[in-house]
XYZ file of C-alpha atoms in Angstrom:
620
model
C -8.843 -4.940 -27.484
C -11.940 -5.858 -25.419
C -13.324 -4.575 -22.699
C -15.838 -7.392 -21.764
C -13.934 -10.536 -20.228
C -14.737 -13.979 -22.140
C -16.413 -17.138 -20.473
C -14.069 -18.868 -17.574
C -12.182 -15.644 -17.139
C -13.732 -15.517 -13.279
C -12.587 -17.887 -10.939
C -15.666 -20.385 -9.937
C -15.270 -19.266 -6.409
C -15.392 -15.352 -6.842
C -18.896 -15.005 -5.060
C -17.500 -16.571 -1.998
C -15.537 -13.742 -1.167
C -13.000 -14.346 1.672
C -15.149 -17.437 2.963
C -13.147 -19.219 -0.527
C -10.787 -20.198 2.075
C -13.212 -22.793 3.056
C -12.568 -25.035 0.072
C -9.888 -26.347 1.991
C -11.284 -26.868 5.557
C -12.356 -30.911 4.444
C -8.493 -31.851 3.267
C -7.459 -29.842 6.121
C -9.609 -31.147 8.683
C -8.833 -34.619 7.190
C -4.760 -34.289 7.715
C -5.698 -33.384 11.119
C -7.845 -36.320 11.579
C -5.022 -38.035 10.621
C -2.382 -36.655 12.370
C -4.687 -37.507 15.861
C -5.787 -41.251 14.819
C -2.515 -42.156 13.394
C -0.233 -40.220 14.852
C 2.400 -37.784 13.385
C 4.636 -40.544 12.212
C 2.377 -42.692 10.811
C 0.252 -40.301 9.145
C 1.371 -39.461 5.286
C 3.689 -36.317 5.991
C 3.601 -34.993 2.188
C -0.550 -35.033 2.327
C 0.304 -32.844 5.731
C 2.784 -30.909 4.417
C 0.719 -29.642 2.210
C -1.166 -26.580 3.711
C 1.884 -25.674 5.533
C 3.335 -25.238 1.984
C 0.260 -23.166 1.017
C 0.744 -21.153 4.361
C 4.394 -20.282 3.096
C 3.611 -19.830 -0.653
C 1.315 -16.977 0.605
C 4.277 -15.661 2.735
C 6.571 -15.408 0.172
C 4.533 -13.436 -2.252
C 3.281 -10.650 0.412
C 7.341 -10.704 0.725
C 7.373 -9.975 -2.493
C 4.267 -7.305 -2.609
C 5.719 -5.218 0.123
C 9.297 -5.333 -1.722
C 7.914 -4.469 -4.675
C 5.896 -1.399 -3.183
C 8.874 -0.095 -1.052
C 10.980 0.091 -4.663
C 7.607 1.742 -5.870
C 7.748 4.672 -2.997
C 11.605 4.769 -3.317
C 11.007 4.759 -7.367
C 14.399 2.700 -7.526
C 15.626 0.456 -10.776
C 11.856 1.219 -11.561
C 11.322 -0.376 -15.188
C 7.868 1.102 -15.948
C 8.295 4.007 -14.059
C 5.626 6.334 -15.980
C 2.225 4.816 -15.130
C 1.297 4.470 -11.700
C -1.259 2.172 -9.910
C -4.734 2.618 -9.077
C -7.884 1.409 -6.645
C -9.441 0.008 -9.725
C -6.077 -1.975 -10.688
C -5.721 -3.111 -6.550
C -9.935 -4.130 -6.470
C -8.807 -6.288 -9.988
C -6.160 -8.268 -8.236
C -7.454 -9.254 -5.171
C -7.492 -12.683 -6.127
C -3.830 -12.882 -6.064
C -3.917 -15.921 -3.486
C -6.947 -17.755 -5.907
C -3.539 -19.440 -7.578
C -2.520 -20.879 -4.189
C -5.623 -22.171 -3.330
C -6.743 -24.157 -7.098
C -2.470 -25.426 -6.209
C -3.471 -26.691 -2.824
C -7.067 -28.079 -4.613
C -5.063 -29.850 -6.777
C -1.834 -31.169 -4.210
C -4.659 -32.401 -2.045
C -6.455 -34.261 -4.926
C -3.362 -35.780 -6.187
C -2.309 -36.680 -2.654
C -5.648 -38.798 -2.550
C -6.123 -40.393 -5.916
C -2.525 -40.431 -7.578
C -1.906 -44.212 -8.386
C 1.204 -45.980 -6.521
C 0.332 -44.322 -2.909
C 3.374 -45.083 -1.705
C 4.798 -42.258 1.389
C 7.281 -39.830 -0.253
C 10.586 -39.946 1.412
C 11.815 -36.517 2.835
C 14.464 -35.820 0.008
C 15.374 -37.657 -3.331
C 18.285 -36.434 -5.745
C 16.673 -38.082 -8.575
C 13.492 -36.972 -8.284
C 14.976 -33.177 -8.001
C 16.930 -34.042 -10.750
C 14.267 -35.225 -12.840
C 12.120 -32.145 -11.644
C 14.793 -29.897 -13.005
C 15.270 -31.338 -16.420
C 11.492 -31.809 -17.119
C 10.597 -28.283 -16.126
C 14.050 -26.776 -18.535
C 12.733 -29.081 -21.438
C 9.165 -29.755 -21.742
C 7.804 -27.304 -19.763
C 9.654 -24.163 -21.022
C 8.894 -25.487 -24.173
C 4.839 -26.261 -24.382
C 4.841 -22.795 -22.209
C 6.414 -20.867 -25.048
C 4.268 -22.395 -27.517
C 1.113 -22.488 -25.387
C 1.753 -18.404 -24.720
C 2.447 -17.881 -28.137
C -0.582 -19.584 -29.006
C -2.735 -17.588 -26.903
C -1.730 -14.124 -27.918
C -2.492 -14.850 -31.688
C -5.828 -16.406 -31.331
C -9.156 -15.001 -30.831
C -9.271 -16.036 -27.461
C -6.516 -14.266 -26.053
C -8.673 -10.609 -26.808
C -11.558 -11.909 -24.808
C -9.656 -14.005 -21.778
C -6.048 -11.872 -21.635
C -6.007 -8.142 -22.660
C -9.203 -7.284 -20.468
C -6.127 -7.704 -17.594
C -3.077 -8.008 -19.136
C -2.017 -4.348 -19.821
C -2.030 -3.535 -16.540
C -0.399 -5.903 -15.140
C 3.701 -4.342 -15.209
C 2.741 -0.929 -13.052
C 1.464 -3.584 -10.453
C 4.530 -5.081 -8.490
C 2.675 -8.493 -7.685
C 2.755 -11.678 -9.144
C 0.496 -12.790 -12.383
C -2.507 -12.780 -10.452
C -5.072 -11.018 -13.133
C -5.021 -14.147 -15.646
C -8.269 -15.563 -16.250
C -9.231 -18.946 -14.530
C -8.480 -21.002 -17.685
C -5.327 -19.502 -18.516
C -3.935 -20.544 -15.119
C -5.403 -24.003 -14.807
C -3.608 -24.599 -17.908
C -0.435 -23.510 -16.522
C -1.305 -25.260 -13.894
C -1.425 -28.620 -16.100
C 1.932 -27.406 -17.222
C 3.634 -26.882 -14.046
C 2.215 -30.201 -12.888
C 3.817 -32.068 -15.594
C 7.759 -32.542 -13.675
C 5.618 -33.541 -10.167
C 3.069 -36.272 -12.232
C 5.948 -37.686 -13.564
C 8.147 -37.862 -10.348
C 5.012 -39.678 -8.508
C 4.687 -42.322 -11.193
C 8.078 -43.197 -11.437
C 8.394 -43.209 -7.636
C 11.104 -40.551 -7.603
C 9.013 -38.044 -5.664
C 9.934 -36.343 -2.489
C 8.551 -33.737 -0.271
C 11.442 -31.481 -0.589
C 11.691 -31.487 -4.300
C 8.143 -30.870 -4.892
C 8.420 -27.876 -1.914
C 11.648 -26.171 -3.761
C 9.944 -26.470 -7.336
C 6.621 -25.020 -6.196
C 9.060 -22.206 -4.358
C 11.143 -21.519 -7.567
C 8.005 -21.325 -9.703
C 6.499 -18.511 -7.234
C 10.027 -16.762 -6.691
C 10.801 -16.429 -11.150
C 6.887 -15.428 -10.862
C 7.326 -12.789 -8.424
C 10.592 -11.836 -9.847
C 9.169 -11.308 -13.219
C 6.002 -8.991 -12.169
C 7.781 -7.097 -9.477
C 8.812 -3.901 -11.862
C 12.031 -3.435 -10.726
C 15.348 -4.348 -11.892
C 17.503 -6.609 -9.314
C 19.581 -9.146 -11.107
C 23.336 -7.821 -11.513
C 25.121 -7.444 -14.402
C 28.087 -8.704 -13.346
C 26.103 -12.006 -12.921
C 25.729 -12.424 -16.796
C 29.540 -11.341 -17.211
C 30.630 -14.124 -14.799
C 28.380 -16.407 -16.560
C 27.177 -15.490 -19.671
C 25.169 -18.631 -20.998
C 22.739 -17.524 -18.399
C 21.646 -14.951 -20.287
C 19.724 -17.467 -22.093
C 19.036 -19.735 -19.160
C 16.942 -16.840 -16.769
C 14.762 -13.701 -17.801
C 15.069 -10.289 -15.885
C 12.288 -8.372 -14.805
C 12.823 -5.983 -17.369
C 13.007 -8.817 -19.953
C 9.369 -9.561 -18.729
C 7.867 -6.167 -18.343
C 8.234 -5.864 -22.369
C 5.732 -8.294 -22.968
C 3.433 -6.753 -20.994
C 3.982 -3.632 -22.385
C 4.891 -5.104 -26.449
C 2.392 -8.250 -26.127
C 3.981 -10.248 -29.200
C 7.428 -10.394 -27.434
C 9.565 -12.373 -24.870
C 6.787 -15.096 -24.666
C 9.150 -17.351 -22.613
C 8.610 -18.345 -19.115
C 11.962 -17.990 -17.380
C 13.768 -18.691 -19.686
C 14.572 -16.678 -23.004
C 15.907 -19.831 -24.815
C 13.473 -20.418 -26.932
C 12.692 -16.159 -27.894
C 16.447 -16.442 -29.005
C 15.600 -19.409 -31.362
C 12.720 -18.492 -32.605
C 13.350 -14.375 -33.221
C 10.774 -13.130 -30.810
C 13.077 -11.405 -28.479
C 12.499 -7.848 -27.732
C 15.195 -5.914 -29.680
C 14.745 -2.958 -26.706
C 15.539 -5.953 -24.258
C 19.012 -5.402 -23.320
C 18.639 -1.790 -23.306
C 15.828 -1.376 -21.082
C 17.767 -4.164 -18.989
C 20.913 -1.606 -18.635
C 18.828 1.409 -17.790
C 16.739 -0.314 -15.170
C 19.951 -0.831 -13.660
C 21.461 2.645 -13.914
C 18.427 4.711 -12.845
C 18.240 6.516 -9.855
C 16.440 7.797 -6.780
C 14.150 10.265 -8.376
C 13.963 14.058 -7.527
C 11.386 15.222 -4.983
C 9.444 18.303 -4.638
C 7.133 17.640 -1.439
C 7.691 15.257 1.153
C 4.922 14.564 3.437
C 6.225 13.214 7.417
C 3.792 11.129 8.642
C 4.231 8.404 11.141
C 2.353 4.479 12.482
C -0.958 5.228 14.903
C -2.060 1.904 16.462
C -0.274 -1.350 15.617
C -2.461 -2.680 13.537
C -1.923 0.345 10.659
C 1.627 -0.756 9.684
C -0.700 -3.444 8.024
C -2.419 -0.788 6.338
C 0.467 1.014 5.020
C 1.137 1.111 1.479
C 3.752 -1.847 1.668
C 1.745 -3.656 3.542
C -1.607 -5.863 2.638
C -2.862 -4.297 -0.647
C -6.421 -4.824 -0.007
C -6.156 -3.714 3.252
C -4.687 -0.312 2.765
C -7.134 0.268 -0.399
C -9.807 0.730 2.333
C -10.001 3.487 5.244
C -8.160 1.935 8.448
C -10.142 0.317 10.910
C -9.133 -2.184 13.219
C -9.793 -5.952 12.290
C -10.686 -8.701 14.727
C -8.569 -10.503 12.531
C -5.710 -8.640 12.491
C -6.000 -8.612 16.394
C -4.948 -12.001 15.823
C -1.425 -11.180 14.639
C -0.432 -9.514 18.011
C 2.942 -10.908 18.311
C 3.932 -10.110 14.934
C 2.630 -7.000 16.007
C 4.619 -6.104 18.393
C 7.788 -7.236 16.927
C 7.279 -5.525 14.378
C 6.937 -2.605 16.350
C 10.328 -3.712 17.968
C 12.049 -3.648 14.716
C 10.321 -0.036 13.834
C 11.542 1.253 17.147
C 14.908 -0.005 16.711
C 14.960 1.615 13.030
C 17.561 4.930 13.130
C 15.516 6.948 9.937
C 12.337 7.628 7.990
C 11.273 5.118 5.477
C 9.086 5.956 2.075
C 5.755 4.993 2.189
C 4.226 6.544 -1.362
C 5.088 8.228 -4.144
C 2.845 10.164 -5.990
C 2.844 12.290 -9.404
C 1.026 15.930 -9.773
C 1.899 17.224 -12.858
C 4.893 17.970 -12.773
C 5.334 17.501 -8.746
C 7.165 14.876 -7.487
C 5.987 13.703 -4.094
C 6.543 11.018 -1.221
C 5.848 10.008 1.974
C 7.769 9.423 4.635
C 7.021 7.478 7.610
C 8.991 8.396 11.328
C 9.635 4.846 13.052
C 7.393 5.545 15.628
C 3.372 5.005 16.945
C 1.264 7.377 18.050
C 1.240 6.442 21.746
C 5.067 7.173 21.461
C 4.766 10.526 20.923
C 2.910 10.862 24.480
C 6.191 9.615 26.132
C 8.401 12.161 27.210
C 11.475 10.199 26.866
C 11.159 9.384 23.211
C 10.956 13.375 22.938
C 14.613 13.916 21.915
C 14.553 10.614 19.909
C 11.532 11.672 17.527
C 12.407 15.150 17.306
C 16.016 13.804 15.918
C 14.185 11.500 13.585
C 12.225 13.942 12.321
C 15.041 16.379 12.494
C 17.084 13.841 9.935
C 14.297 13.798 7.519
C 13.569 17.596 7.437
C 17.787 17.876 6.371
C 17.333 14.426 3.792
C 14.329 15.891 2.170
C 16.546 19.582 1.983
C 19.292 17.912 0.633
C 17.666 15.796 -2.051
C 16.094 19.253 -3.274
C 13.206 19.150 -1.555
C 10.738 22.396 -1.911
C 8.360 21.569 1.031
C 8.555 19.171 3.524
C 4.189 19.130 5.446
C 4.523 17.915 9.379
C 1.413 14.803 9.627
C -0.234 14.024 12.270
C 1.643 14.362 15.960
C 5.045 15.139 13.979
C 4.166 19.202 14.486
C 2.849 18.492 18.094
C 2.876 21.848 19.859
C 4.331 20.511 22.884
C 6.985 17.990 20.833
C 8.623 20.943 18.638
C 6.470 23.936 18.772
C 4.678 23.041 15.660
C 7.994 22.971 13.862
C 8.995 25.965 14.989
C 11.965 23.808 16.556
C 13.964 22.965 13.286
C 13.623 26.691 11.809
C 15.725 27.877 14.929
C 18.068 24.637 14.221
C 18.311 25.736 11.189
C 17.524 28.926 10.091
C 19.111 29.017 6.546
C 17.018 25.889 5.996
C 15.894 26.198 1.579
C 12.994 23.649 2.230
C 9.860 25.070 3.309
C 8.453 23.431 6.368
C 4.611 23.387 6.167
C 2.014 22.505 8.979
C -1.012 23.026 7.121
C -2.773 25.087 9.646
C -4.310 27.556 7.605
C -5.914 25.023 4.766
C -6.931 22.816 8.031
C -8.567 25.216 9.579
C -10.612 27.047 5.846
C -11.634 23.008 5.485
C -13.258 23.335 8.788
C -14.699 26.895 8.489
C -16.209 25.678 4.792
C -17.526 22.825 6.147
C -19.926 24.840 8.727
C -23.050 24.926 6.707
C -24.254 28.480 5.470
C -26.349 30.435 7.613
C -24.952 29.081 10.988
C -24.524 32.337 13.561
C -23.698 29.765 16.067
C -20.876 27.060 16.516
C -19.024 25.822 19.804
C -15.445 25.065 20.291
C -15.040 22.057 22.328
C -11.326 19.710 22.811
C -8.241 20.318 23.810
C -6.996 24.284 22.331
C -4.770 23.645 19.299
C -3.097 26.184 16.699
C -5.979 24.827 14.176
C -8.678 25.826 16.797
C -6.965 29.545 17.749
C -6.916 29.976 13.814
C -10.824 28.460 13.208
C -12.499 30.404 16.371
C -10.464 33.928 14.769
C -11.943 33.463 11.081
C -15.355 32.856 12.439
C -15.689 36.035 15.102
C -14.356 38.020 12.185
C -17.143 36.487 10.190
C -19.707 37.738 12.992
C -20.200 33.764 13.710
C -20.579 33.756 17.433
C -17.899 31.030 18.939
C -18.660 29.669 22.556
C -16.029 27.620 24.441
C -17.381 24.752 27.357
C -14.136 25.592 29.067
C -13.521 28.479 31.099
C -9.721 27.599 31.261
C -9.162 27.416 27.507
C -12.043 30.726 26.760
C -9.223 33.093 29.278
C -6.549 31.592 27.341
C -7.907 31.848 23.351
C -9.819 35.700 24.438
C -6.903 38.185 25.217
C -5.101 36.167 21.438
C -8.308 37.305 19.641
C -8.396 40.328 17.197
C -9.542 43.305 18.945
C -12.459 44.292 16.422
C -13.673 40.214 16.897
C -13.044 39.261 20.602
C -16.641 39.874 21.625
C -18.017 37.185 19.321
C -16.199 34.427 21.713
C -18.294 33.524 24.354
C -17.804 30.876 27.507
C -21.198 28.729 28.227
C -20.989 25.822 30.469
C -24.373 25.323 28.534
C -24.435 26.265 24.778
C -27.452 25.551 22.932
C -25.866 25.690 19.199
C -26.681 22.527 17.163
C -22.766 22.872 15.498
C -19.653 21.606 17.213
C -16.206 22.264 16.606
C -14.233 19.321 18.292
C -11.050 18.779 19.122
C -8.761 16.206 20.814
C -9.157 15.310 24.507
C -13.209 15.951 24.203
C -14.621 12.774 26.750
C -18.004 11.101 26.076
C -19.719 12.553 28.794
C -19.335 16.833 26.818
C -20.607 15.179 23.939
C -23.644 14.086 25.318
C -24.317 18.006 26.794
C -25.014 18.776 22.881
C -28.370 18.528 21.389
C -29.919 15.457 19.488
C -28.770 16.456 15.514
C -25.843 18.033 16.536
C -23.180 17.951 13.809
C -19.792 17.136 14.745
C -16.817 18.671 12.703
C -13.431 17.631 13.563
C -10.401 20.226 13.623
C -8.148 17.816 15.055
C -5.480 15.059 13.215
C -7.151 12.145 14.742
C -11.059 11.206 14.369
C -12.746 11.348 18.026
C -14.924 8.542 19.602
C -18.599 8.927 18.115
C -20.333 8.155 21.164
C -23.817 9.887 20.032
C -26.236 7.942 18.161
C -29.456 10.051 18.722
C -29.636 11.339 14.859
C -26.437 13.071 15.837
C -23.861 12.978 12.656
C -19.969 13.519 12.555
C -17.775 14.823 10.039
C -14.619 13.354 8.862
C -10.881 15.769 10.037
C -9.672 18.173 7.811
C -9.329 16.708 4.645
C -10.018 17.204 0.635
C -10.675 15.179 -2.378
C -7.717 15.096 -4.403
C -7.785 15.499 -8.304
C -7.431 12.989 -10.995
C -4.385 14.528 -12.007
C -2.806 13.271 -8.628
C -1.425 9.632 -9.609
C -0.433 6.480 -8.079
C -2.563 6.953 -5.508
C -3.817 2.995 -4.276
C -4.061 3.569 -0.908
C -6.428 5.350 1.764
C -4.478 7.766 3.926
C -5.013 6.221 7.574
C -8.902 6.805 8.136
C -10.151 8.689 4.926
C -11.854 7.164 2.325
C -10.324 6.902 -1.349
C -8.703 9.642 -2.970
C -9.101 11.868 -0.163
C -6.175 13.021 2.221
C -5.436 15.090 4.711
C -5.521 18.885 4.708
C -1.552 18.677 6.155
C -0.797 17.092 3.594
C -2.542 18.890 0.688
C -0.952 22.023 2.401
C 2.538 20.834 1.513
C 1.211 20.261 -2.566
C -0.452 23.634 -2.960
C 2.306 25.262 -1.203
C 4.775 23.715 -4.153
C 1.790 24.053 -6.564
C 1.826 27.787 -6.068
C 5.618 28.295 -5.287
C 5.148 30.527 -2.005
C 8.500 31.192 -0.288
C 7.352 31.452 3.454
C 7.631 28.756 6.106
C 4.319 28.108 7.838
C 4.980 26.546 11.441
C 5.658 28.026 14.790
C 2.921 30.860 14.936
C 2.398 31.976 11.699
C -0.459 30.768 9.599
C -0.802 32.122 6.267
C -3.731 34.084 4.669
C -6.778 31.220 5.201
C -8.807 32.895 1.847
C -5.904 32.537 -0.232
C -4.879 28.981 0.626
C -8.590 27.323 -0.162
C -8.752 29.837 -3.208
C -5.130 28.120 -4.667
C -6.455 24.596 -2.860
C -9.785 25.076 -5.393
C -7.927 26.130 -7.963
C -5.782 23.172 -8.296
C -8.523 21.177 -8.318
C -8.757 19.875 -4.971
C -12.045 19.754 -3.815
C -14.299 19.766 -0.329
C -15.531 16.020 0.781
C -19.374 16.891 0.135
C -18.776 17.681 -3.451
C -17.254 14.414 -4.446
């Protein structure tokens, strides 16, 4: 196959970035032209109907991407189930709305220059009618042909299989044809709507449900995972040659010179290029199962922008390290309903699913935000939420369930400590990663530094960090006098006189934590390097050649798969030190809880961390 795509495999507007959508500000700035000269009557309502249809075309396929990617994290009725996605896969297929926009190119040129101008009525029988028995006959046919065709000439290597292989582990529509393969679907799919406007049968509805049963079969097709019921083929059984499944589909992706049809398998039944595996991948699509799980990771939404960010949510938007979007600003009110609908949701939802040799994992998202967690009468609420996931994740077989981000809040459950006096004959290990949190931060102090302060808000992560260091002979000196008589008398004896209080510390390495203001940053010295121990990234105020380190966190190995999306903040392939916690503590099989107090031996978890491959951000 090869590797190098073939001439008009880019789309023409590729350079333009997100500024394509400008292609169609004139036909949109013309229909509103219209709509104020003419007035909303009198103006052509199937020329305006247009970019609402585009508007709604793009709708229905993110439906489809974040149903797609919530089977993917459940691993349900998966049909390819054992190759997962990756960035490279999500940066191919950003163009998935190019397709919309050469449609709406094309409605708006046809609107203008198709002969017999006419107004469409609303709704015409014939002209659906005609629709329908154009797109069964001549279309389904030339398709079958045309597809055919392309897979058994030269041009196929150098336009299709560049993309195509790819295409069934990614549960989105056919977005990764080349430019001339789908302009001359395009001319096919245009054939039933042509031939409706020169025979004056067209209407705005019929066009509208064609163009919406084209993108639903599409989506259907490409979403890689089984949803049409048997029982609909035993109550009906001609359909079985009238409508494809997505397994049906997935085996040419996978098989190439099979099931060339385009919805339906017809014409692979006439002419003997059906898939002899079809039925049988069809039937165990249906019958597969939730998969097992060894780790499951309990994270939860931070601002309400990020449930745009999630996995499930915009593809190209969660393959890049959360930041919030003037754009997405926009979308406030579907913000907060959708933050309505989370709050009002009674469990955790998957989020991910990844593979680590053998280890299963997933992760699971509480219904809540971050500012919930700071409101003390959603206390009881979160900690049963969290509560419910701990005894799902235990019953599914579950060998270590990591607390992310405020789910192990000291104040919320004692950093987990809660649910191992619930339940104290609990078989799944509850991990809060202190002790792999807290080596991340003491490796990331450069060698040769005698010297470090300890700044933010005193966490279990900070009493574990400041003890490593003064038994490394690092001297650690708190800005707070409060927190210093707090952390001192819980230091080891042979250590306690390397923590020190200074209301003005001249060391040129800071340890920060949460609830560290602008105005103690600005008491350090210009250079100063900022290194996180807390879940959350703090406010980089300083600018004067000061530099700040990302939180806790690793690069994760290639062996760690189906990994497409940045975890909140970090960039790619890089998560969280909670989180890691949970994998090495499967990895290596350890037996011991690690909330509440206890933190496990810090040497030993980077050594097994290292080991498995996982590696500190500066050596990526």
């Amino acid at each position: 196959m090869a590797t190098n795509p073939g001439p008009f495999t880019e789309w023409p507007w590729k350079k333009l970035g997100n500024f394509k959508y400008l292609l169609l500000a004139p036909w949109v700035a013309h229909g509103g032209y219209l709509a104020a000269t003419k007035g909303w009557r009198a103006a052509d309502p199937g020329y305006l109907a247009i970019l609402p249809s585009l508007l709604l075309r793009a709708l229905h396929n993110q439906a489809w991407i974040t149903a797609s990617r919530v089977q993917n994290a459940r691993s349900r009725r998966q049909v390819v189930a054992d190759r997962g996605i990756e960035f490279e896969q999500v940066d191919r297929e950003r163009n998935w709305d190019d397709q919309i926009i050469l449609s709406g190119i094309l409605l708006y040129l046809g609107a203008l220059y198709l002969p017999g101008g006419q107004r469409p009525p609303l709704w015409r029988a014939d002209g659906f009618l005609l629709i329908a028995l154009l797109h069964a006959g001549p279309v389904e046919f030339l398709y079958y042909w045309f597809h055919r065709a392309l897979h058994h000439h030269f041009l196929y290597t150098r336009y299709h299989s560049h993309h195509h292989s790819s295409i069934v582990t990614e549960p989105i529509t056919s977005v990764i044809h080349p430019f001339a393969e789908l302009v001359a679907y395009e001319v096919l799919f245009a054939i039933p709507l042509i031939t409706c406007a020169l025979t004056g049968t067209a209407s705005i509805v019929a066009f509208e449900i064609y163009v919406l049963y084209i993108d639903f079969m599409n989506n259907m097709g490409h979403c890689n995972f089984e949803l049409v019921p048997s029982w609909l083929f035993k109550w009906f059984p001609p359909l079985k040659y009238l409508m494809y499944t997505p397994s049906f589909h997935s085996l040419h992706h996978t098989q190439f010179r099979t099931n060339y049809s385009l919805f339906m398998p017809f014409y692979d039944y006439i002419y003997n290029t059906m898939d002899k595996s079809s039925d049988t991948l069809y039937e165990k699509s249906l019958k597969a199962k939730d998969e097992t799980v060894d780790v499951v990771h309990l994270t939860h939404l931070t601002s309400l922008q990020s449930i745009y960010h999630m996995r499930p949510g915009f593809a190209e938007y969660a393959s890049k390290p959360y930041t919030s979007k003037w754009y997405m600003r926009m979308m406030w009110p579907v913000s907060w309903l959708s933050m309505v609908l989370t709050w009002t949701y009674g469990t955790s939802f998957a989020v991910e699913r990844n593979l680590m040799k053998k280890l299963r994992m997933q992760s699971w998202a509480i219904p809540r935000y971050s500012f919930h967690y700071g409101l003390s009468w959603e206390k009881e609420a979160i900690n049963n939420l969290i509560e419910k996931a701990i005894c799902e994740a235990d019953k599914k077989g579950a060998k270590v369930v990591s607390l992310g981000l405020l789910n192990q809040a000291h104040n919320l459950n004692g950093n987990g400590e809660l649910y191992l006096q619930k339940y104290p004959k609990l078989e799944v290990r509850l991990v809060d990663g202190t002790s792999l949190a807290a080596a991340v931060v003491v490796n990331s102090i450069p060698q040769g530094t005698d010297q470090v302060v300890l700044a933010g808000n005193i966490s279990k992560v900070a009493h574990a960090i400041a003890a490593a260091l003064c038994k490394k002979n690092v001297k650690v000196v708190m800005t707070n006098k409060q927190d210093y008589h707090f952390l001192k008398p819980n230091m080891p004896e042979d250590a306690a006189e390397n923590l020190l209080f200074s209301k003005t510390p001249t060391a040129k390495v800071w340890l920060i934590g949460e609830g560290l203001d602008a105005s103690e940053q600005f008491k350090a010295q210009k250079g100063t390097q900022f290194i996180p121990y807390s879940q959350f990234p703090p406010k980089m105020v300083r600018k004067d050649s000061c530099t700040y380190s990302t939180t806790p966190a690793m690069s994760v190995p290639k062996t760690l798969q189906n990994v497409h999306s940045c975890e909140n903040w970090l960039p790619r392939r890089v998560m969280s030190a909670w989180r890691i916690a949970g994998m090495v503590h499967a990895l290596e099989g350890w037996n011991e809880h690690e909330c509440g107090n206890s933190v496990l031996d810090m040497e030993k978890v980077w050594s097994a961390a290292l080991l498995h491959g996982f590696c500190p951000i500066a050596q990526v």
